[in-house]
Amino acid sequence: MGRWEPNARGRLAEAALKLYAEQGFERTTVTEIAEAAGLTERTFFRHFADKREVLFYGTEMTLDLLTRTIAEAPASASPMDAVGAALESFGAFFQEDPERVRRRDAVVSASTELRERELVKLDAFTSAMAGALRERGTPEPAAGLAAEAGMAAFKVAYAHWVAAEPGTAGRAGEQELPRLVRKALTELQELLADRASV
Amino acid sequence: MGRWEPNARGRLAEAALKLYAEQGFERTTVTEIAEAAGLTERTFFRHFADKREVLFYGTEMTLDLLTRTIAEAPASASPMDAVGAALESFGAFFQEDPERVRRRDAVVSASTELRERELVKLDAFTSAMAGALRERGTPEPAAGLAAEAGMAAFKVAYAHWVAAEPGTAGRAGEQELPRLVRKALTELQELLADRASV
DNA sequence: CCGATGATGACAGCCACTGACATCACATGT
DNA sequence: ACATGTGATGTCAGTGGCTGTCATCATCGG
């Protein structure tokens, strides 16, 4: 297949993450990344749509995970339950390699441009979840609301997890992301229950 | 002050919106916008940080509105009530000129790059609301959750409003955005109450 | 051993964006 | 009226992201 070493895409992604972490996203040129991977700038753009996308490699898989989890939820599950299950799976996926997730998060958080891209990805996930809910019969205002609110809870849980994880990395029973997601949803439920205006 | 006609910034923003609407964001060059406003490309970049920012002129005012509304909410109001009040004000702001909002929304929705920027702005609003809640004593998981969930409801209400507004534009008692925001929050409350998993 | 296929390299070019410097309109003080 | 300062604008050169085009090379099937 390839010309030289295999897995050009992976090498590019690896080199990009490393360089972005070392010297920042803006101060890194695509040419640098390509050379670090033993390739040329042109080849970089054949594998990734732009300079940011290289950090969002494998997004489609995640999107599949979310929609499948919702589709496979028991018919008795409420919309929020289905969304909750999907987002807990999402959290478990992150939990698999906390080290890398945190490295990547530091890079993304440091750059406005990268945060933009991340938000668009999360928005795509939200839309996909809403679509999956509609397919199992949830009517329209509810589907969108459940997906958006679920993602809102996930964002809070994720932020907490990323900020607190450093020392207590990995051991069970402590503060795994799926558990935090579930907790966030419950707290959100209570917050809304305390709402006075009807 | 200025050299020629006054309000260079406003002219640039107007020309940009028009050109983006007519021929699309990507097929419009900054030089075109500047010439349409009787200025040069360099001057455009003195007024706006980049090609997208020209559509997000006046964002700081909105941010102020949100934080002030939360700060001025009665001490008895729950976090979700304060957020709800802020987002209803936000909706009322949009309602002032529905025509322009819809024009702008069509342009933004048509471009991924512009949607990216919009999501970042909304995220900044969310963070600001969370900060305002913290300042009035709401502890941390709750502040972030209330802000994120409120914005989630707003997004759904806004999407509905933008999609449905065309015919029934402007008359009272029909489907104003603030009312839709309140409705969305109530529906979200019910959705979460239906959650089975505790 | 050869031709097809797909990935890569090599150029040329557009456009977003920036730094540096010159220039012009306007306000102010004398 | 005139000089002068201030801020906005114009001009120019340059970097870097990104794309189209074509040549080239590695590998696979025959």
GROMACS .gro file of C-alpha atoms (C1' of nucleotides) in nm:
model
  456
    1MET     CA    1   0.000   0.000   0.000
    2GLY     CA    2   0.204   0.290   0.133
    3ARG     CA    3   0.538   0.392   0.003
    4TRP     CA    4   0.760   0.358   0.304
    5GLU     CA    5   0.669   0.293   0.664
    6PRO     CA    6   0.309   0.191   0.724
    7ASN     CA    7   0.048   0.382   0.924
    8ALA     CA    8   0.127   0.726   0.788
    9ARG     CA    9  -0.193   0.866   0.939
   10GLY     CA   10  -0.106   0.742   1.284
   11ARG     CA   11   0.248   0.876   1.262
   12LEU     CA   12   0.118   1.216   1.161
   13ALA     CA   13  -0.133   1.221   1.446
   14GLU     CA   14   0.133   1.122   1.694
   15ALA     CA   15   0.382   1.380   1.573
   16ALA     CA   16   0.115   1.651   1.576
   17LEU     CA   17   0.006   1.581   1.933
   18LYS     CA   18   0.366   1.584   2.046
   19LEU     CA   19   0.456   1.907   1.870
   20TYR     CA   20   0.136   2.084   1.972
   21ALA     CA   21   0.208   1.987   2.332
   22GLU     CA   22   0.569   2.097   2.318
   23GLN     CA   23   0.550   2.428   2.140
   24GLY     CA   24   0.182   2.509   2.111
   25PHE     CA   25  -0.067   2.471   1.828
   26GLU     CA   26  -0.011   2.806   1.662
   27ARG     CA   27   0.364   2.793   1.671
   28THR     CA   28   0.366   2.456   1.498
   29THR     CA   29   0.359   2.444   1.119
   30VAL     CA   30   0.213   2.160   0.919
   31THR     CA   31   0.544   2.123   0.744
   32GLU     CA   32   0.708   2.053   1.080
   33ILE     CA   33   0.455   1.782   1.159
   34ALA     CA   34   0.497   1.620   0.822
   35GLU     CA   35   0.875   1.620   0.845
   36ALA     CA   36   0.861   1.474   1.195
   37ALA     CA   37   0.659   1.189   1.045
   38GLY     CA   38   0.894   1.156   0.748
   39LEU     CA   39   0.639   1.290   0.502
   40THR     CA   40   0.556   1.611   0.320
   41GLU     CA   41   0.305   1.884   0.392
   42ARG     CA   42   0.095   1.780   0.094
   43THR     CA   43   0.059   1.430   0.229
   44PHE     CA   44  -0.057   1.562   0.563
   45PHE     CA   45  -0.351   1.729   0.391
   46ARG     CA   46  -0.435   1.409   0.211
   47HIS     CA   47  -0.489   1.240   0.546
   48PHE     CA   48  -0.649   1.523   0.743
   49ALA     CA   49  -0.882   1.794   0.624
   50ASP     CA   50  -0.694   2.064   0.812
   51LYS     CA   51  -0.440   2.135   1.082
   52ARG     CA   52  -0.691   2.084   1.363
   53GLU     CA   53  -0.858   1.768   1.246
   54VAL     CA   54  -0.547   1.567   1.319
   55LEU     CA   55  -0.639   1.578   1.688
   56PHE     CA   56  -0.988   1.443   1.624
   57TYR     CA   57  -0.892   1.121   1.459
   58GLY     CA   58  -1.147   0.845   1.517
   59THR     CA   59  -1.446   1.060   1.591
   60GLU     CA   60  -1.683   0.855   1.376
   61MET     CA   61  -1.636   0.549   1.596
   62THR     CA   62  -1.746   0.747   1.898
   63LEU     CA   63  -2.049   0.871   1.713
   64ASP     CA   64  -2.142   0.513   1.631
   65LEU     CA   65  -2.103   0.412   1.993
   66LEU     CA   66  -2.347   0.680   2.105
   67THR     CA   67  -2.616   0.608   1.849
   68ARG     CA   68  -2.590   0.232   1.890
   69THR     CA   69  -2.617   0.253   2.267
   70ILE     CA   70  -2.932   0.459   2.235
   71ALA     CA   71  -3.078   0.234   1.969
   72GLU     CA   72  -3.011  -0.074   2.178
   73ALA     CA   73  -3.160   0.068   2.496
   74PRO     CA   74  -3.466  -0.124   2.619
   75ALA     CA   75  -3.794   0.012   2.493
   76SER     CA   76  -3.897   0.080   2.850
   77ALA     CA   77  -3.610   0.324   2.902
   78SER     CA   78  -3.703   0.691   2.912
   79PRO     CA   79  -3.523   0.929   2.676
   80MET     CA   80  -3.297   1.057   2.953
   81ASP     CA   81  -3.216   0.701   3.053
   82ALA     CA   82  -3.113   0.613   2.700
   83VAL     CA   83  -2.900   0.925   2.672
   84GLY     CA   84  -2.751   0.857   3.013
   85ALA     CA   85  -2.653   0.505   2.908
   86ALA     CA   86  -2.490   0.637   2.591
   87LEU     CA   87  -2.292   0.899   2.775
   88GLU     CA   88  -2.176   0.652   3.037
   89SER     CA   89  -2.042   0.436   2.754
   90PHE     CA   90  -1.875   0.744   2.616
   91GLY     CA   91  -1.717   0.806   2.954
   92ALA     CA   92  -1.601   0.446   2.977
   93PHE     CA   93  -1.434   0.489   2.640
   94PHE     CA   94  -1.236   0.784   2.774
   95GLN     CA   95  -1.152   0.592   3.088
   96GLU     CA   96  -0.967   0.332   2.883
   97ASP     CA   97  -0.664   0.555   2.836
   98PRO     CA   98  -0.686   0.846   3.080
   99GLU     CA   99  -0.325   0.938   3.023
  100ARG     CA  100  -0.368   1.013   2.657
  101VAL     CA  101  -0.703   1.183   2.710
  102ARG     CA  102  -0.548   1.423   2.955
  103ARG     CA  103  -0.253   1.499   2.729
  104ARG     CA  104  -0.488   1.569   2.443
  105ASP     CA  105  -0.718   1.777   2.663
  106ALA     CA  106  -0.433   2.000   2.774
  107VAL     CA  107  -0.347   2.072   2.412
  108VAL     CA  108  -0.704   2.137   2.308
  109SER     CA  109  -0.782   2.355   2.609
  110ALA     CA  110  -0.481   2.573   2.537
  111SER     CA  111  -0.600   2.674   2.191
  112THR     CA  112  -0.920   2.858   2.102
  113GLU     CA  113  -0.912   2.715   1.753
  114LEU     CA  114  -0.895   2.362   1.884
  115ARG     CA  115  -1.171   2.426   2.136
  116GLU     CA  116  -1.387   2.542   1.848
  117ARG     CA  117  -1.336   2.216   1.670
  118GLU     CA  118  -1.403   2.016   1.984
  119LEU     CA  119  -1.731   2.194   2.042
  120VAL     CA  120  -1.841   2.120   1.687
  121LYS     CA  121  -1.765   1.753   1.737
  122LEU     CA  122  -1.964   1.744   2.059
  123ASP     CA  123  -2.246   1.921   1.882
  124ALA     CA  124  -2.242   1.655   1.613
  125PHE     CA  125  -2.263   1.391   1.884
  126THR     CA  126  -2.560   1.572   2.034
  127SER     CA  127  -2.741   1.585   1.702
  128ALA     CA  128  -2.671   1.218   1.644
  129MET     CA  129  -2.812   1.127   1.984
  130ALA     CA  130  -3.122   1.333   1.916
  131GLY     CA  131  -3.164   1.151   1.586
  132ALA     CA  132  -3.126   0.814   1.753
  133LEU     CA  133  -3.390   0.909   2.008
  134ARG     CA  134  -3.629   1.013   1.732
  135GLU     CA  135  -3.580   0.676   1.567
  136ARG     CA  136  -3.697   0.502   1.879
  137GLY     CA  137  -4.009   0.714   1.894
  138THR     CA  138  -3.921   1.012   2.109
  139PRO     CA  139  -4.106   1.315   1.971
  140GLU     CA  140  -3.922   1.628   1.869
  141PRO     CA  141  -3.888   1.879   2.143
  142ALA     CA  142  -3.804   1.600   2.387
  143ALA     CA  143  -3.542   1.431   2.171
  144GLY     CA  144  -3.339   1.746   2.122
  145LEU     CA  145  -3.374   1.848   2.484
  146ALA     CA  146  -3.269   1.512   2.621
  147ALA     CA  147  -2.964   1.501   2.396
  148GLU     CA  148  -2.857   1.857   2.471
  149ALA     CA  149  -2.914   1.827   2.844
  150GLY     CA  150  -2.732   1.496   2.855
  151MET     CA  151  -2.436   1.646   2.678
  152ALA     CA  152  -2.449   1.940   2.919
  153ALA     CA  153  -2.417   1.702   3.212
  154PHE     CA  154  -2.140   1.514   3.036
  155LYS     CA  155  -1.939   1.830   2.980
  156VAL     CA  156  -1.951   1.913   3.349
  157ALA     CA  157  -1.859   1.560   3.450
  158TYR     CA  158  -1.575   1.549   3.201
  159ALA     CA  159  -1.435   1.881   3.316
  160HIS     CA  160  -1.440   1.760   3.673
  161TRP     CA  161  -1.277   1.432   3.579
  162VAL     CA  162  -1.001   1.590   3.374
  163ALA     CA  163  -0.921   1.840   3.646
  164ALA     CA  164  -0.915   1.590   3.932
  165GLU     CA  165  -0.774   1.278   3.773
  166PRO     CA  166  -0.400   1.351   3.799
  167GLY     CA  167  -0.313   1.187   4.130
  168THR     CA  168  -0.579   0.922   4.167
  169ALA     CA  169  -0.532   0.781   3.820
  170GLY     CA  170  -0.700   0.458   3.729
  171ARG     CA  171  -0.792   0.273   4.046
  172ALA     CA  172  -1.143   0.138   4.067
  173GLY     CA  173  -1.408   0.264   4.306
  174GLU     CA  174  -1.272   0.615   4.313
  175GLN     CA  175  -1.406   0.864   4.059
  176GLU     CA  176  -1.450   0.699   3.722
  177LEU     CA  177  -1.598   0.912   3.451
  178PRO     CA  178  -1.912   0.701   3.392
  179ARG     CA  179  -1.997   0.732   3.759
  180LEU     CA  180  -1.942   1.107   3.743
  181VAL     CA  181  -2.173   1.130   3.444
  182ARG     CA  182  -2.447   0.950   3.631
  183LYS     CA  183  -2.396   1.174   3.930
  184ALA     CA  184  -2.413   1.487   3.718
  185LEU     CA  185  -2.743   1.376   3.569
  186THR     CA  186  -2.888   1.316   3.913
  187GLU     CA  187  -2.771   1.654   4.038
  188LEU     CA  188  -2.918   1.818   3.731
  189GLN     CA  189  -3.246   1.646   3.802
  190GLU     CA  190  -3.247   1.794   4.151
  191LEU     CA  191  -3.150   2.138   4.025
  192LEU     CA  192  -3.443   2.145   3.788
  193ALA     CA  193  -3.677   2.011   4.053
  194ASP     CA  194  -3.585   2.312   4.268
  195ARG     CA  195  -3.703   2.544   3.995
  196ALA     CA  196  -3.975   2.774   4.129
  197SER     CA  197  -4.122   2.927   3.815
  198VAL     CA  198  -4.372   2.702   3.645
  199MET     CA  199  -1.215   6.054   1.386
  200GLY     CA  200  -1.229   5.833   1.080
  201ARG     CA  201  -1.094   5.931   0.745
  202TRP     CA  202  -1.399   5.923   0.527
  203GLU     CA  203  -1.748   5.807   0.605
  204PRO     CA  204  -1.808   5.727   0.969
  205ASN     CA  205  -1.895   5.388   1.117
  206ALA     CA  206  -1.642   5.186   0.922
  207ARG     CA  207  -1.698   4.887   1.147
  208GLY     CA  208  -2.071   4.887   1.086
  209ARG     CA  209  -2.027   4.920   0.711
  210LEU     CA  210  -1.788   4.628   0.707
  211ALA     CA  211  -2.027   4.412   0.910
  212GLU     CA  212  -2.315   4.503   0.682
  213ALA     CA  213  -2.121   4.431   0.364
  214ALA     CA  214  -1.996   4.102   0.504
  215LEU     CA  215  -2.341   3.977   0.599
  216LYS     CA  216  -2.473   4.070   0.257
  217LEU     CA  217  -2.192   3.904   0.064
  218TYR     CA  218  -2.191   3.594   0.281
  219ALA     CA  219  -2.565   3.560   0.221
  220GLU     CA  220  -2.537   3.615  -0.153
  221GLN     CA  221  -2.241   3.401  -0.248
  222GLY     CA  222  -2.153   3.203   0.062
  223PHE     CA  223  -1.890   3.247   0.329
  224GLU     CA  224  -1.611   3.052   0.162
  225ARG     CA  225  -1.653   3.208  -0.178
  226THR     CA  226  -1.626   3.557  -0.033
  227THR     CA  227  -1.282   3.713   0.013
  228VAL     CA  228  -1.201   3.971   0.274
  229THR     CA  229  -1.083   4.201  -0.001
  230GLU     CA  230  -1.431   4.190  -0.153
  231ILE     CA  231  -1.591   4.286   0.177
  232ALA     CA  232  -1.348   4.570   0.232
  233GLU     CA  233  -1.400   4.709  -0.118
  234ALA     CA  234  -1.777   4.688  -0.077
  235ALA     CA  235  -1.735   4.906   0.232
  236GLY     CA  236  -1.495   5.143   0.056
  237LEU     CA  237  -1.196   5.025   0.258
  238THR     CA  238  -0.896   4.799   0.225
  239GLU     CA  239  -0.834   4.445   0.342
  240ARG     CA  240  -0.585   4.565   0.601
  241THR     CA  241  -0.844   4.791   0.759
  242PHE     CA  242  -1.090   4.504   0.785
  243PHE     CA  243  -0.843   4.318   1.003
  244ARG     CA  244  -0.798   4.625   1.220
  245HIS     CA  245  -1.166   4.611   1.308
  246PHE     CA  246  -1.222   4.236   1.327
  247ALA     CA  247  -0.989   3.965   1.446
  248ASP     CA  248  -1.070   3.739   1.152
  249LYS     CA  249  -1.308   3.675   0.867
  250ARG     CA  250  -1.568   3.510   1.092
  251GLU     CA  251  -1.569   3.752   1.378
  252VAL     CA  252  -1.741   4.014   1.164
  253LEU     CA  253  -2.066   3.823   1.213
  254PHE     CA  254  -2.034   3.824   1.592
  255TYR     CA  255  -2.017   4.195   1.643
  256GLY     CA  256  -2.155   4.305   1.980
  257THR     CA  257  -2.111   3.979   2.164
  258GLU     CA  258  -1.975   4.142   2.480
  259MET     CA  259  -2.298   4.330   2.536
  260THR     CA  260  -2.489   4.005   2.534
  261LEU     CA  261  -2.248   3.854   2.780
  262ASP     CA  262  -2.303   4.149   3.010
  263LEU     CA  263  -2.679   4.109   2.984
  264LEU     CA  264  -2.660   3.748   3.094
  265THR     CA  265  -2.430   3.801   3.389
  266ARG     CA  266  -2.615   4.111   3.508
  267THR     CA  267  -2.951   3.938   3.494
  268ILE     CA  268  -2.817   3.654   3.705
  269ALA     CA  269  -2.648   3.890   3.949
  270GLU     CA  270  -2.965   4.092   3.989
  271ALA     CA  271  -3.191   3.793   4.043
  272PRO     CA  272  -3.352   3.785   4.391
  273ALA     CA  273  -3.157   3.594   4.649
  274SER     CA  274  -3.450   3.359   4.687
  275ALA     CA  275  -3.428   3.246   4.325
  276SER     CA  276  -3.287   2.899   4.265
  277PRO     CA  277  -2.992   2.862   4.026
  278MET     CA  278  -3.215   2.735   3.748
  279ASP     CA  279  -3.451   3.027   3.803
  280ALA     CA  280  -3.170   3.277   3.771
  281VAL     CA  281  -3.040   3.108   3.457
  282GLY     CA  282  -3.392   3.092   3.320
  283ALA     CA  283  -3.439   3.463   3.373
  284ALA     CA  284  -3.110   3.540   3.200
  285LEU     CA  285  -3.194   3.326   2.899
  286GLU     CA  286  -3.540   3.477   2.868
  287SER     CA  287  -3.374   3.819   2.852
  288PHE     CA  288  -3.141   3.680   2.592
  289GLY     CA  289  -3.439   3.559   2.394
  290ALA     CA  290  -3.609   3.896   2.425
  291PHE     CA  291  -3.297   4.055   2.282
  292PHE     CA  292  -3.323   3.834   1.975
  293GLN     CA  293  -3.690   3.905   1.946
  294GLU     CA  294  -3.617   4.274   1.894
  295ASP     CA  295  -3.511   4.224   1.533
  296PRO     CA  296  -3.622   3.878   1.420
  297GLU     CA  297  -3.564   3.960   1.058
  298ARG     CA  298  -3.195   4.025   1.100
  299VAL     CA  299  -3.150   3.732   1.336
  300ARG     CA  300  -3.294   3.496   1.080
  301ARG     CA  301  -3.080   3.634   0.800
  302ARG     CA  302  -2.773   3.594   1.013
  303ASP     CA  303  -2.875   3.248   1.125
  304ALA     CA  304  -2.913   3.130   0.766
  305VAL     CA  305  -2.559   3.242   0.689
  306VAL     CA  306  -2.409   3.090   1.003
  307SER     CA  307  -2.595   2.760   0.962
  308ALA     CA  308  -2.468   2.726   0.607
  309SER     CA  309  -2.101   2.728   0.708
  310THR     CA  310  -1.924   2.485   0.937
  311GLU     CA  311  -1.658   2.742   1.016
  312LEU     CA  312  -1.919   2.993   1.128
  313ARG     CA  313  -2.103   2.733   1.332
  314GLU     CA  314  -1.776   2.665   1.509
  315ARG     CA  315  -1.744   3.026   1.607
  316GLU     CA  316  -2.105   3.044   1.719
  317LEU     CA  317  -2.062   2.745   1.945
  318VAL     CA  318  -1.756   2.902   2.105
  319LYS     CA  319  -1.952   3.219   2.173
  320LEU     CA  320  -2.235   3.024   2.333
  321ASP     CA  321  -1.980   2.835   2.539
  322ALA     CA  322  -1.836   3.164   2.660
  323PHE     CA  323  -2.186   3.272   2.759
  324THR     CA  324  -2.230   2.947   2.948
  325SER     CA  325  -1.906   2.994   3.138
  326ALA     CA  326  -2.001   3.351   3.221
  327MET     CA  327  -2.337   3.240   3.357
  328ALA     CA  328  -2.170   2.974   3.567
  329GLY     CA  329  -1.935   3.237   3.703
  330ALA     CA  330  -2.222   3.469   3.787
  331LEU     CA  331  -2.398   3.188   3.970
  332ARG     CA  332  -2.085   3.116   4.171
  333GLU     CA  333  -2.068   3.481   4.272
  334ARG     CA  334  -2.413   3.461   4.421
  335GLY     CA  335  -2.319   3.155   4.624
  336THR     CA  336  -2.408   2.857   4.408
  337PRO     CA  337  -2.148   2.585   4.472
  338GLU     CA  338  -1.948   2.435   4.193
  339PRO     CA  339  -2.105   2.134   4.040
  340ALA     CA  340  -2.444   2.303   4.050
  341ALA     CA  341  -2.332   2.630   3.893
  342GLY     CA  342  -2.181   2.465   3.588
  343LEU     CA  343  -2.471   2.226   3.552
  344ALA     CA  344  -2.737   2.495   3.572
  345ALA     CA  345  -2.558   2.709   3.316
  346GLU     CA  346  -2.496   2.424   3.074
  347ALA     CA  347  -2.846   2.283   3.106
  348GLY     CA  348  -3.000   2.625   3.066
  349MET     CA  349  -2.801   2.684   2.750
  350ALA     CA  350  -2.909   2.340   2.628
  351ALA     CA  351  -3.273   2.439   2.666
  352PHE     CA  352  -3.206   2.771   2.499
  353LYS     CA  353  -3.048   2.606   2.198
  354VAL     CA  354  -3.353   2.389   2.146
  355ALA     CA  355  -3.591   2.681   2.189
  356TYR     CA  356  -3.388   2.897   1.954
  357ALA     CA  357  -3.374   2.628   1.686
  358HIS     CA  358  -3.750   2.591   1.707
  359TRP     CA  359  -3.805   2.964   1.693
  360VAL     CA  360  -3.577   3.019   1.397
  361ALA     CA  361  -3.736   2.737   1.203
  362ALA     CA  362  -4.094   2.840   1.270
  363GLU     CA  363  -4.077   3.216   1.277
  364PRO     CA  364  -4.106   3.296   0.904
  365GLY     CA  365  -4.482   3.340   0.866
  366THR     CA  366  -4.593   3.442   1.212
  367ALA     CA  367  -4.333   3.714   1.251
  368GLY     CA  368  -4.367   3.955   1.535
  369ARG     CA  369  -4.721   3.944   1.663
  370ALA     CA  370  -4.768   3.911   2.036
  371GLY     CA  371  -4.912   3.608   2.211
  372GLU     CA  372  -4.796   3.369   1.945
  373GLN     CA  373  -4.456   3.208   1.995
  374GLU     CA  374  -4.207   3.456   2.126
  375LEU     CA  375  -3.863   3.325   2.201
  376PRO     CA  376  -3.866   3.403   2.576
  377ARG     CA  377  -4.184   3.201   2.610
  378LEU     CA  378  -4.030   2.915   2.416
  379VAL     CA  379  -3.727   2.921   2.644
  380ARG     CA  380  -3.946   2.892   2.950
  381LYS     CA  381  -4.139   2.608   2.790
  382ALA     CA  382  -3.822   2.424   2.702
  383LEU     CA  383  -3.700   2.446   3.061
  384THR     CA  384  -4.028   2.306   3.188
  385GLU     CA  385  -4.020   2.020   2.940
  386LEU     CA  386  -3.664   1.946   3.037
  387GLN     CA  387  -3.770   1.935   3.398
  388GLU     CA  388  -4.033   1.674   3.312
  389LEU     CA  389  -3.790   1.474   3.100
  390LEU     CA  390  -3.546   1.447   3.388
  391ALA     CA  391  -3.824   1.365   3.632
  392ASP     CA  392  -3.910   1.066   3.412
  393ARG     CA  393  -3.560   0.932   3.456
  394ALA     CA  394  -3.572   0.582   3.604
  395SER     CA  395  -3.212   0.520   3.706
  396VAL     CA  396  -3.124   0.678   4.035
  397DC     C1'  397   0.846  -0.960  -1.579
  398DC     C1'  398   0.468  -0.607  -1.671
  399DG     C1'  399   0.073  -0.329  -1.619
  400DA     C1'  400  -0.275  -0.144  -1.293
  401DT     C1'  401  -0.354   0.090  -0.860
  402DG     C1'  402  -0.295   0.381  -0.496
  403DA     C1'  403  -0.004   0.660  -0.211
  404DT     C1'  404   0.345   1.006  -0.219
  405DG     C1'  405   0.649   1.404  -0.387
  406DA     C1'  406   0.713   1.838  -0.631
  407DC     C1'  407   0.539   2.274  -0.784
  408DA     C1'  408   0.257   2.658  -0.846
  409DG     C1'  409  -0.088   2.936  -0.671
  410DC     C1'  410  -0.486   3.153  -0.374
  411DC     C1'  411  -0.612   3.363   0.030
  412DA     C1'  412  -0.629   3.460   0.541
  413DC     C1'  413  -0.363   3.717   0.839
  414DT     C1'  414   0.042   4.013   1.030
  415DG     C1'  415   0.424   4.353   1.091
  416DA     C1'  416   0.621   4.783   0.957
  417DC     C1'  417   0.602   5.224   0.777
  418DA     C1'  418   0.396   5.614   0.529
  419DT     C1'  419  -0.003   5.910   0.490
  420DC     C1'  420  -0.411   6.147   0.562
  421DA     C1'  421  -0.822   6.365   0.826
  422DC     C1'  422  -0.942   6.595   1.216
  423DA     C1'  423  -0.900   6.829   1.673
  424DT     C1'  424  -0.659   7.127   1.960
  425DG     C1'  425  -0.367   7.507   2.130
  426DT     C1'  426  -0.141   7.920   2.026
  427DA     C1'  427  -0.460   8.109   1.042
  428DC     C1'  428  -0.097   7.791   1.150
  429DA     C1'  429   0.161   7.424   1.367
  430DT     C1'  430   0.123   6.998   1.588
  431DG     C1'  431  -0.043   6.566   1.774
  432DT     C1'  432  -0.344   6.174   1.742
  433DG     C1'  433  -0.567   5.806   1.551
  434DA     C1'  434  -0.749   5.578   1.153
  435DT     C1'  435  -0.629   5.434   0.698
  436DG     C1'  436  -0.334   5.286   0.285
  437DT     C1'  437   0.069   5.033   0.104
  438DC     C1'  438   0.387   4.672   0.083
  439DA     C1'  439   0.613   4.256   0.190
  440DG     C1'  440   0.597   3.822   0.397
  441DT     C1'  441   0.429   3.377   0.643
  442DG     C1'  442   0.153   2.986   0.653
  443DG     C1'  443  -0.276   2.709   0.572
  444DC     C1'  444  -0.473   2.480   0.202
  445DT     C1'  445  -0.566   2.311  -0.302
  446DG     C1'  446  -0.508   2.160  -0.793
  447DT     C1'  447  -0.216   1.925  -1.102
  448DC     C1'  448   0.104   1.620  -1.262
  449DA     C1'  449   0.497   1.315  -1.215
  450DT     C1'  450   0.683   0.932  -0.960
  451DC     C1'  451   0.731   0.536  -0.690
  452DA     C1'  452   0.589   0.097  -0.423
  453DT     C1'  453   0.316  -0.283  -0.424
  454DC     C1'  454  -0.011  -0.628  -0.606
  455DG     C1'  455  -0.214  -0.929  -0.959
  456DG     C1'  456  -0.134  -1.163  -1.372
   0.00000   0.00000   0.00000
